[in-house]
JSON list of C-alpha atoms in Angstrom, two decimals:
[
{"chain": "A", "resi": 1, "resn": "UNK", "atom": "CA", "xyz": [0.00, 0.00, 0.00]},
{"chain": "A", "resi": 2, "resn": "UNK", "atom": "CA", "xyz": [1.35, 3.43, -0.88]},
{"chain": "A", "resi": 3, "resn": "UNK", "atom": "CA", "xyz": [1.25, 6.62, 1.20]},
{"chain": "A", "resi": 4, "resn": "UNK", "atom": "CA", "xyz": [-1.08, 8.08, -1.40]},
{"chain": "A", "resi": 5, "resn": "UNK", "atom": "CA", "xyz": [-3.53, 5.18, -0.92]},
{"chain": "A", "resi": 6, "resn": "UNK", "atom": "CA", "xyz": [-3.38, 5.44, 2.87]},
{"chain": "A", "resi": 7, "resn": "UNK", "atom": "CA", "xyz": [-3.97, 9.20, 2.77]},
{"chain": "A", "resi": 8, "resn": "UNK", "atom": "CA", "xyz": [-6.88, 8.76, 0.35]},
{"chain": "A", "resi": 9, "resn": "UNK", "atom": "CA", "xyz": [-8.40, 6.02, 2.51]},
{"chain": "A", "resi": 10, "resn": "UNK", "atom": "CA", "xyz": [-8.16, 8.29, 5.56]},
{"chain": "A", "resi": 11, "resn": "UNK", "atom": "CA", "xyz": [-9.57, 11.22, 3.60]},
{"chain": "A", "resi": 12, "resn": "UNK", "atom": "CA", "xyz": [-6.41, 13.13, 4.51]},
{"chain": "A", "resi": 13, "resn": "UNK", "atom": "CA", "xyz": [-4.38, 15.54, 2.46]},
{"chain": "A", "resi": 14, "resn": "UNK", "atom": "CA", "xyz": [-1.26, 13.80, 1.14]},
{"chain": "A", "resi": 15, "resn": "UNK", "atom": "CA", "xyz": [0.87, 16.79, 2.15]},
{"chain": "A", "resi": 16, "resn": "UNK", "atom": "CA", "xyz": [-0.45, 16.67, 5.72]},
{"chain": "A", "resi": 17, "resn": "UNK", "atom": "CA", "xyz": [0.19, 12.95, 5.89]},
{"chain": "A", "resi": 18, "resn": "UNK", "atom": "CA", "xyz": [3.78, 13.34, 4.70]},
{"chain": "A", "resi": 19, "resn": "UNK", "atom": "CA", "xyz": [4.30, 16.34, 7.01]},
{"chain": "A", "resi": 20, "resn": "UNK", "atom": "CA", "xyz": [3.05, 14.40, 10.03]},
{"chain": "A", "resi": 21, "resn": "UNK", "atom": "CA", "xyz": [4.74, 11.04, 9.40]},
{"chain": "A", "resi": 22, "resn": "UNK", "atom": "CA", "xyz": [7.52, 11.93, 6.98]},
{"chain": "A", "resi": 23, "resn": "UNK", "atom": "CA", "xyz": [7.83, 8.48, 5.45]},
{"chain": "A", "resi": 24, "resn": "UNK", "atom": "CA", "xyz": [5.85, 5.31, 4.95]},
{"chain": "A", "resi": 25, "resn": "UNK", "atom": "CA", "xyz": [8.27, 3.63, 7.35]},
{"chain": "A", "resi": 26, "resn": "UNK", "atom": "CA", "xyz": [7.48, 6.13, 10.11]},
{"chain": "A", "resi": 27, "resn": "UNK", "atom": "CA", "xyz": [3.75, 5.60, 9.53]},
{"chain": "A", "resi": 28, "resn": "UNK", "atom": "CA", "xyz": [4.04, 1.81, 9.75]},
{"chain": "A", "resi": 29, "resn": "UNK", "atom": "CA", "xyz": [6.18, 2.07, 12.88]},
{"chain": "A", "resi": 30, "resn": "UNK", "atom": "CA", "xyz": [3.65, 4.42, 14.50]},
{"chain": "A", "resi": 31, "resn": "UNK", "atom": "CA", "xyz": [0.81, 2.06, 13.58]},
{"chain": "A", "resi": 32, "resn": "UNK", "atom": "CA", "xyz": [2.56, -0.90, 15.18]},
{"chain": "A", "resi": 33, "resn": "UNK", "atom": "CA", "xyz": [3.43, 1.07, 18.32]},
{"chain": "A", "resi": 34, "resn": "UNK", "atom": "CA", "xyz": [-0.17, 2.25, 18.74]},
{"chain": "A", "resi": 35, "resn": "UNK", "atom": "CA", "xyz": [-1.41, -1.32, 18.46]},
{"chain": "A", "resi": 36, "resn": "UNK", "atom": "CA", "xyz": [1.11, -2.60, 20.99]},
{"chain": "A", "resi": 37, "resn": "UNK", "atom": "CA", "xyz": [0.89, 0.19, 23.60]},
{"chain": "A", "resi": 38, "resn": "UNK", "atom": "CA", "xyz": [-2.41, -0.91, 25.24]},
{"chain": "A", "resi": 39, "resn": "UNK", "atom": "CA", "xyz": [-1.22, -4.51, 25.48]},
{"chain": "A", "resi": 40, "resn": "UNK", "atom": "CA", "xyz": [2.04, -3.44, 27.10]},
{"chain": "A", "resi": 41, "resn": "UNK", "atom": "CA", "xyz": [0.13, -1.15, 29.47]},
{"chain": "A", "resi": 42, "resn": "UNK", "atom": "CA", "xyz": [-2.06, -4.07, 30.62]},
{"chain": "A", "resi": 43, "resn": "UNK", "atom": "CA", "xyz": [1.01, -6.27, 31.19]},
{"chain": "A", "resi": 44, "resn": "UNK", "atom": "CA", "xyz": [2.73, -3.46, 33.11]},
{"chain": "A", "resi": 45, "resn": "UNK", "atom": "CA", "xyz": [-0.40, -2.88, 35.21]},
{"chain": "A", "resi": 46, "resn": "UNK", "atom": "CA", "xyz": [-0.74, -6.47, 36.41]},
{"chain": "A", "resi": 47, "resn": "UNK", "atom": "CA", "xyz": [3.03, -6.78, 36.88]},
{"chain": "A", "resi": 48, "resn": "UNK", "atom": "CA", "xyz": [2.99, -3.76, 39.22]},
{"chain": "A", "resi": 49, "resn": "UNK", "atom": "CA", "xyz": [0.01, -4.87, 41.32]},
{"chain": "A", "resi": 50, "resn": "UNK", "atom": "CA", "xyz": [0.35, -5.98, 44.92]},
{"chain": "A", "resi": 51, "resn": "UNK", "atom": "CA", "xyz": [0.73, -9.65, 45.65]},
{"chain": "A", "resi": 52, "resn": "UNK", "atom": "CA", "xyz": [3.22, -12.42, 45.32]},
{"chain": "A", "resi": 53, "resn": "UNK", "atom": "CA", "xyz": [5.45, -12.31, 42.24]},
{"chain": "A", "resi": 54, "resn": "UNK", "atom": "CA", "xyz": [4.24, -15.71, 40.99]},
{"chain": "A", "resi": 55, "resn": "UNK", "atom": "CA", "xyz": [0.64, -14.46, 40.95]},
{"chain": "A", "resi": 56, "resn": "UNK", "atom": "CA", "xyz": [1.66, -11.32, 39.11]},
{"chain": "A", "resi": 57, "resn": "UNK", "atom": "CA", "xyz": [3.65, -13.43, 36.64]},
{"chain": "A", "resi": 58, "resn": "UNK", "atom": "CA", "xyz": [0.60, -15.61, 36.01]},
{"chain": "A", "resi": 59, "resn": "UNK", "atom": "CA", "xyz": [-1.60, -12.55, 35.49]},
{"chain": "A", "resi": 60, "resn": "UNK", "atom": "CA", "xyz": [0.92, -10.93, 33.14]},
{"chain": "A", "resi": 61, "resn": "UNK", "atom": "CA", "xyz": [1.21, -14.07, 31.00]},
{"chain": "A", "resi": 62, "resn": "UNK", "atom": "CA", "xyz": [-2.58, -14.37, 30.81]},
{"chain": "A", "resi": 63, "resn": "UNK", "atom": "CA", "xyz": [-2.87, -10.69, 29.83]},
{"chain": "A", "resi": 64, "resn": "UNK", "atom": "CA", "xyz": [-0.31, -11.14, 27.11]},
{"chain": "A", "resi": 65, "resn": "UNK", "atom": "CA", "xyz": [-1.82, -14.32, 25.69]},
{"chain": "A", "resi": 66, "resn": "UNK", "atom": "CA", "xyz": [-5.34, -12.86, 25.84]},
{"chain": "A", "resi": 67, "resn": "UNK", "atom": "CA", "xyz": [-4.19, -9.66, 24.16]},
{"chain": "A", "resi": 68, "resn": "UNK", "atom": "CA", "xyz": [-2.43, -11.49, 21.37]},
{"chain": "A", "resi": 69, "resn": "UNK", "atom": "CA", "xyz": [-5.24, -14.00, 20.89]},
{"chain": "A", "resi": 70, "resn": "UNK", "atom": "CA", "xyz": [-7.88, -11.28, 20.68]},
{"chain": "A", "resi": 71, "resn": "UNK", "atom": "CA", "xyz": [-6.05, -9.23, 18.08]},
{"chain": "A", "resi": 72, "resn": "UNK", "atom": "CA", "xyz": [-5.33, -10.34, 14.53]},
{"chain": "A", "resi": 73, "resn": "UNK", "atom": "CA", "xyz": [-2.80, -7.53, 14.07]},
{"chain": "A", "resi": 74, "resn": "UNK", "atom": "CA", "xyz": [0.00, -9.48, 15.75]},
{"chain": "A", "resi": 75, "resn": "UNK", "atom": "CA", "xyz": [-0.75, -12.45, 13.53]},
{"chain": "A", "resi": 76, "resn": "UNK", "atom": "CA", "xyz": [-0.32, -10.19, 10.53]},
{"chain": "A", "resi": 77, "resn": "UNK", "atom": "CA", "xyz": [2.94, -8.85, 11.93]},
{"chain": "A", "resi": 78, "resn": "UNK", "atom": "CA", "xyz": [4.22, -12.38, 12.51]},
{"chain": "A", "resi": 79, "resn": "UNK", "atom": "CA", "xyz": [3.25, -13.43, 8.99]},
{"chain": "A", "resi": 80, "resn": "UNK", "atom": "CA", "xyz": [4.90, -10.32, 7.53]},
{"chain": "A", "resi": 81, "resn": "UNK", "atom": "CA", "xyz": [8.05, -10.97, 9.57]},
{"chain": "A", "resi": 82, "resn": "UNK", "atom": "CA", "xyz": [8.12, -14.58, 8.34]},
{"chain": "A", "resi": 83, "resn": "UNK", "atom": "CA", "xyz": [7.88, -13.15, 4.83]},
{"chain": "A", "resi": 84, "resn": "UNK", "atom": "CA", "xyz": [10.98, -11.04, 5.64]},
{"chain": "A", "resi": 85, "resn": "UNK", "atom": "CA", "xyz": [9.13, -7.71, 5.93]},
{"chain": "A", "resi": 86, "resn": "UNK", "atom": "CA", "xyz": [11.67, -5.22, 7.29]},
{"chain": "A", "resi": 87, "resn": "UNK", "atom": "CA", "xyz": [9.17, -3.20, 9.36]},
{"chain": "A", "resi": 88, "resn": "UNK", "atom": "CA", "xyz": [7.61, -6.25, 10.98]},
{"chain": "A", "resi": 89, "resn": "UNK", "atom": "CA", "xyz": [11.01, -7.76, 11.77]},
{"chain": "A", "resi": 90, "resn": "UNK", "atom": "CA", "xyz": [12.23, -4.50, 13.32]},
{"chain": "A", "resi": 91, "resn": "UNK", "atom": "CA", "xyz": [9.09, -4.26, 15.44]},
{"chain": "A", "resi": 92, "resn": "UNK", "atom": "CA", "xyz": [9.49, -7.81, 16.70]},
{"chain": "A", "resi": 93, "resn": "UNK", "atom": "CA", "xyz": [13.15, -7.18, 17.50]},
{"chain": "A", "resi": 94, "resn": "UNK", "atom": "CA", "xyz": [12.12, -4.16, 19.57]},
{"chain": "A", "resi": 95, "resn": "UNK", "atom": "CA", "xyz": [9.88, -6.31, 21.79]},
{"chain": "A", "resi": 96, "resn": "UNK", "atom": "CA", "xyz": [12.82, -7.89, 23.61]},
{"chain": "A", "resi": 97, "resn": "UNK", "atom": "CA", "xyz": [13.24, -4.70, 25.64]},
{"chain": "A", "resi": 98, "resn": "UNK", "atom": "CA", "xyz": [9.56, -4.59, 26.61]},
{"chain": "A", "resi": 99, "resn": "UNK", "atom": "CA", "xyz": [7.18, -7.31, 27.84]},
{"chain": "A", "resi": 100, "resn": "UNK", "atom": "CA", "xyz": [9.73, -10.17, 27.78]},
{"chain": "A", "resi": 101, "resn": "UNK", "atom": "CA", "xyz": [11.93, -8.13, 30.11]},
{"chain": "A", "resi": 102, "resn": "UNK", "atom": "CA", "xyz": [8.97, -7.54, 32.46]},
{"chain": "A", "resi": 103, "resn": "UNK", "atom": "CA", "xyz": [8.16, -11.25, 32.46]},
{"chain": "A", "resi": 104, "resn": "UNK", "atom": "CA", "xyz": [11.78, -12.23, 33.09]},
{"chain": "A", "resi": 105, "resn": "UNK", "atom": "CA", "xyz": [11.90, -9.81, 36.03]},
{"chain": "A", "resi": 106, "resn": "UNK", "atom": "CA", "xyz": [8.74, -11.42, 37.43]},
{"chain": "A", "resi": 107, "resn": "UNK", "atom": "CA", "xyz": [10.26, -14.90, 37.02]},
{"chain": "A", "resi": 108, "resn": "UNK", "atom": "CA", "xyz": [13.36, -13.76, 38.93]},
{"chain": "A", "resi": 109, "resn": "UNK", "atom": "CA", "xyz": [11.19, -12.19, 41.64]},
{"chain": "A", "resi": 110, "resn": "UNK", "atom": "CA", "xyz": [9.11, -15.38, 41.95]},
{"chain": "A", "resi": 111, "resn": "UNK", "atom": "CA", "xyz": [12.34, -17.37, 42.24]},
{"chain": "A", "resi": 112, "resn": "UNK", "atom": "CA", "xyz": [13.67, -15.00, 44.91]},
{"chain": "A", "resi": 113, "resn": "UNK", "atom": "CA", "xyz": [10.34, -15.37, 46.73]},
{"chain": "A", "resi": 114, "resn": "UNK", "atom": "CA", "xyz": [10.79, -19.16, 46.71]},
{"chain": "A", "resi": 115, "resn": "UNK", "atom": "CA", "xyz": [7.74, -19.82, 44.52]},
{"chain": "A", "resi": 116, "resn": "UNK", "atom": "CA", "xyz": [9.66, -21.09, 41.49]},
{"chain": "A", "resi": 117, "resn": "UNK", "atom": "CA", "xyz": [12.74, -23.28, 41.21]},
{"chain": "A", "resi": 118, "resn": "UNK", "atom": "CA", "xyz": [16.02, -21.46, 40.73]},
{"chain": "A", "resi": 119, "resn": "UNK", "atom": "CA", "xyz": [16.72, -22.22, 37.07]},
{"chain": "A", "resi": 120, "resn": "UNK", "atom": "CA", "xyz": [17.65, -19.95, 34.18]},
{"chain": "A", "resi": 121, "resn": "UNK", "atom": "CA", "xyz": [14.76, -17.43, 34.06]},
{"chain": "A", "resi": 122, "resn": "UNK", "atom": "CA", "xyz": [14.57, -17.61, 30.26]},
{"chain": "A", "resi": 123, "resn": "UNK", "atom": "CA", "xyz": [14.24, -21.39, 30.45]},
{"chain": "A", "resi": 124, "resn": "UNK", "atom": "CA", "xyz": [11.48, -21.05, 33.05]},
{"chain": "A", "resi": 125, "resn": "UNK", "atom": "CA", "xyz": [9.66, -18.46, 30.93]},
{"chain": "A", "resi": 126, "resn": "UNK", "atom": "CA", "xyz": [9.92, -20.68, 27.83]},
{"chain": "A", "resi": 127, "resn": "UNK", "atom": "CA", "xyz": [8.48, -23.60, 29.78]},
{"chain": "A", "resi": 128, "resn": "UNK", "atom": "CA", "xyz": [5.56, -21.51, 31.08]},
{"chain": "A", "resi": 129, "resn": "UNK", "atom": "CA", "xyz": [4.77, -20.16, 27.62]},
{"chain": "A", "resi": 130, "resn": "UNK", "atom": "CA", "xyz": [5.02, -23.60, 26.05]},
{"chain": "A", "resi": 131, "resn": "UNK", "atom": "CA", "xyz": [2.41, -24.82, 28.51]},
{"chain": "A", "resi": 132, "resn": "UNK", "atom": "CA", "xyz": [0.11, -21.82, 28.21]},
{"chain": "A", "resi": 133, "resn": "UNK", "atom": "CA", "xyz": [0.42, -20.50, 24.67]},
{"chain": "A", "resi": 134, "resn": "UNK", "atom": "CA", "xyz": [1.98, -23.14, 22.43]},
{"chain": "A", "resi": 135, "resn": "UNK", "atom": "CA", "xyz": [-1.26, -25.14, 22.04]},
{"chain": "A", "resi": 136, "resn": "UNK", "atom": "CA", "xyz": [-2.99, -21.95, 20.79]},
{"chain": "A", "resi": 137, "resn": "UNK", "atom": "CA", "xyz": [-0.20, -21.39, 18.30]},
{"chain": "A", "resi": 138, "resn": "UNK", "atom": "CA", "xyz": [-0.43, -24.97, 17.05]},
{"chain": "A", "resi": 139, "resn": "UNK", "atom": "CA", "xyz": [-4.22, -24.80, 16.82]},
{"chain": "A", "resi": 140, "resn": "UNK", "atom": "CA", "xyz": [-3.94, -21.59, 14.81]},
{"chain": "A", "resi": 141, "resn": "UNK", "atom": "CA", "xyz": [-1.39, -23.17, 12.48]},
{"chain": "A", "resi": 142, "resn": "UNK", "atom": "CA", "xyz": [-3.71, -26.14, 11.94]},
{"chain": "A", "resi": 143, "resn": "UNK", "atom": "CA", "xyz": [-6.60, -23.98, 10.73]},
{"chain": "A", "resi": 144, "resn": "UNK", "atom": "CA", "xyz": [-7.49, -24.53, 7.12]},
{"chain": "A", "resi": 145, "resn": "UNK", "atom": "CA", "xyz": [-7.03, -27.81, 5.24]},
{"chain": "A", "resi": 146, "resn": "UNK", "atom": "CA", "xyz": [-6.38, -30.44, 7.85]},
{"chain": "A", "resi": 147, "resn": "UNK", "atom": "CA", "xyz": [-3.41, -32.77, 7.64]},
{"chain": "A", "resi": 148, "resn": "UNK", "atom": "CA", "xyz": [-4.78, -34.89, 10.48]},
{"chain": "A", "resi": 149, "resn": "UNK", "atom": "CA", "xyz": [-8.48, -35.26, 9.66]},
{"chain": "A", "resi": 150, "resn": "UNK", "atom": "CA", "xyz": [-11.15, -33.21, 11.34]},
{"chain": "A", "resi": 151, "resn": "UNK", "atom": "CA", "xyz": [-11.38, -34.65, 14.89]},
{"chain": "A", "resi": 152, "resn": "UNK", "atom": "CA", "xyz": [-7.81, -33.87, 16.03]},
{"chain": "A", "resi": 153, "resn": "UNK", "atom": "CA", "xyz": [-7.63, -30.18, 14.99]},
{"chain": "A", "resi": 154, "resn": "UNK", "atom": "CA", "xyz": [-11.17, -29.56, 16.27]},
{"chain": "A", "resi": 155, "resn": "UNK", "atom": "CA", "xyz": [-10.36, -31.12, 19.65]},
{"chain": "A", "resi": 156, "resn": "UNK", "atom": "CA", "xyz": [-7.04, -29.27, 19.87]},
{"chain": "A", "resi": 157, "resn": "UNK", "atom": "CA", "xyz": [-8.67, -25.97, 18.95]},
{"chain": "A", "resi": 158, "resn": "UNK", "atom": "CA", "xyz": [-11.31, -26.45, 21.65]},
{"chain": "A", "resi": 159, "resn": "UNK", "atom": "CA", "xyz": [-8.74, -27.20, 24.33]},
{"chain": "A", "resi": 160, "resn": "UNK", "atom": "CA", "xyz": [-6.14, -24.68, 23.13]},
{"chain": "A", "resi": 161, "resn": "UNK", "atom": "CA", "xyz": [-8.47, -21.69, 22.78]},
{"chain": "A", "resi": 162, "resn": "UNK", "atom": "CA", "xyz": [-10.44, -22.17, 25.98]},
{"chain": "A", "resi": 163, "resn": "UNK", "atom": "CA", "xyz": [-9.06, -19.58, 28.40]},
{"chain": "A", "resi": 164, "resn": "UNK", "atom": "CA", "xyz": [-9.87, -21.63, 31.51]},
{"chain": "A", "resi": 165, "resn": "UNK", "atom": "CA", "xyz": [-7.99, -24.62, 30.12]},
{"chain": "A", "resi": 166, "resn": "UNK", "atom": "CA", "xyz": [-5.06, -22.40, 29.11]},
{"chain": "A", "resi": 167, "resn": "UNK", "atom": "CA", "xyz": [-4.97, -20.95, 32.63]},
{"chain": "A", "resi": 168, "resn": "UNK", "atom": "CA", "xyz": [-5.10, -24.51, 34.01]},
{"chain": "A", "resi": 169, "resn": "UNK", "atom": "CA", "xyz": [-2.06, -25.51, 31.90]},
{"chain": "A", "resi": 170, "resn": "UNK", "atom": "CA", "xyz": [-0.23, -22.42, 33.14]},
{"chain": "A", "resi": 171, "resn": "UNK", "atom": "CA", "xyz": [-1.12, -23.29, 36.75]},
{"chain": "A", "resi": 172, "resn": "UNK", "atom": "CA", "xyz": [0.15, -26.86, 36.25]},
{"chain": "A", "resi": 173, "resn": "UNK", "atom": "CA", "xyz": [3.41, -25.50, 34.84]},
{"chain": "A", "resi": 174, "resn": "UNK", "atom": "CA", "xyz": [3.82, -23.06, 37.73]},
{"chain": "A", "resi": 175, "resn": "UNK", "atom": "CA", "xyz": [3.16, -25.84, 40.26]},
{"chain": "A", "resi": 176, "resn": "UNK", "atom": "CA", "xyz": [5.65, -28.04, 38.42]},
{"chain": "A", "resi": 177, "resn": "UNK", "atom": "CA", "xyz": [8.30, -25.37, 38.84]},
{"chain": "A", "resi": 178, "resn": "UNK", "atom": "CA", "xyz": [7.51, -24.81, 42.53]},
{"chain": "A", "resi": 179, "resn": "UNK", "atom": "CA", "xyz": [10.41, -25.35, 44.90]},
{"chain": "A", "resi": 180, "resn": "UNK", "atom": "CA", "xyz": [9.58, -28.74, 46.36]},
{"chain": "A", "resi": 181, "resn": "UNK", "atom": "CA", "xyz": [6.03, -27.70, 47.16]},
{"chain": "A", "resi": 182, "resn": "UNK", "atom": "CA", "xyz": [3.02, -29.88, 46.30]}
]
């Protein structure tokens, strides 16, 4: 899509559009940042709440997974990045300094609090996300023509997309990482 097409679609003067954004790249970057800002704000909010770090970690992961699952924009960014789109790849690279850092800090705090085993925080975070979010990712990838017949993808989609079941998987993973506690 060209700047001219975007300006026309927004019923904006092309000159005003160029004056405000400067380049197509700046516009795309601003668009991505405006999409992401509310999601990051929700993750920051639950991360800063009172309570034990493990509870805040759980809430932050659920906020992130819910926010991503409820918004097709990230899916489009991921697809564009997989297609080697420069803007999408740069945006995804910029995320490392944002919500992953918050989540890693919460993992470390939960470990210091004795709620999670003292392992590499990135490894712990990967394990928690694999339990909570990976089934949703697989179910999404299996949409469309089925390689496995209809019953398996339908059953996986039901289990993977149900928020209560996703929260249950996350709780199981957190309990599995607990420091010798039942």
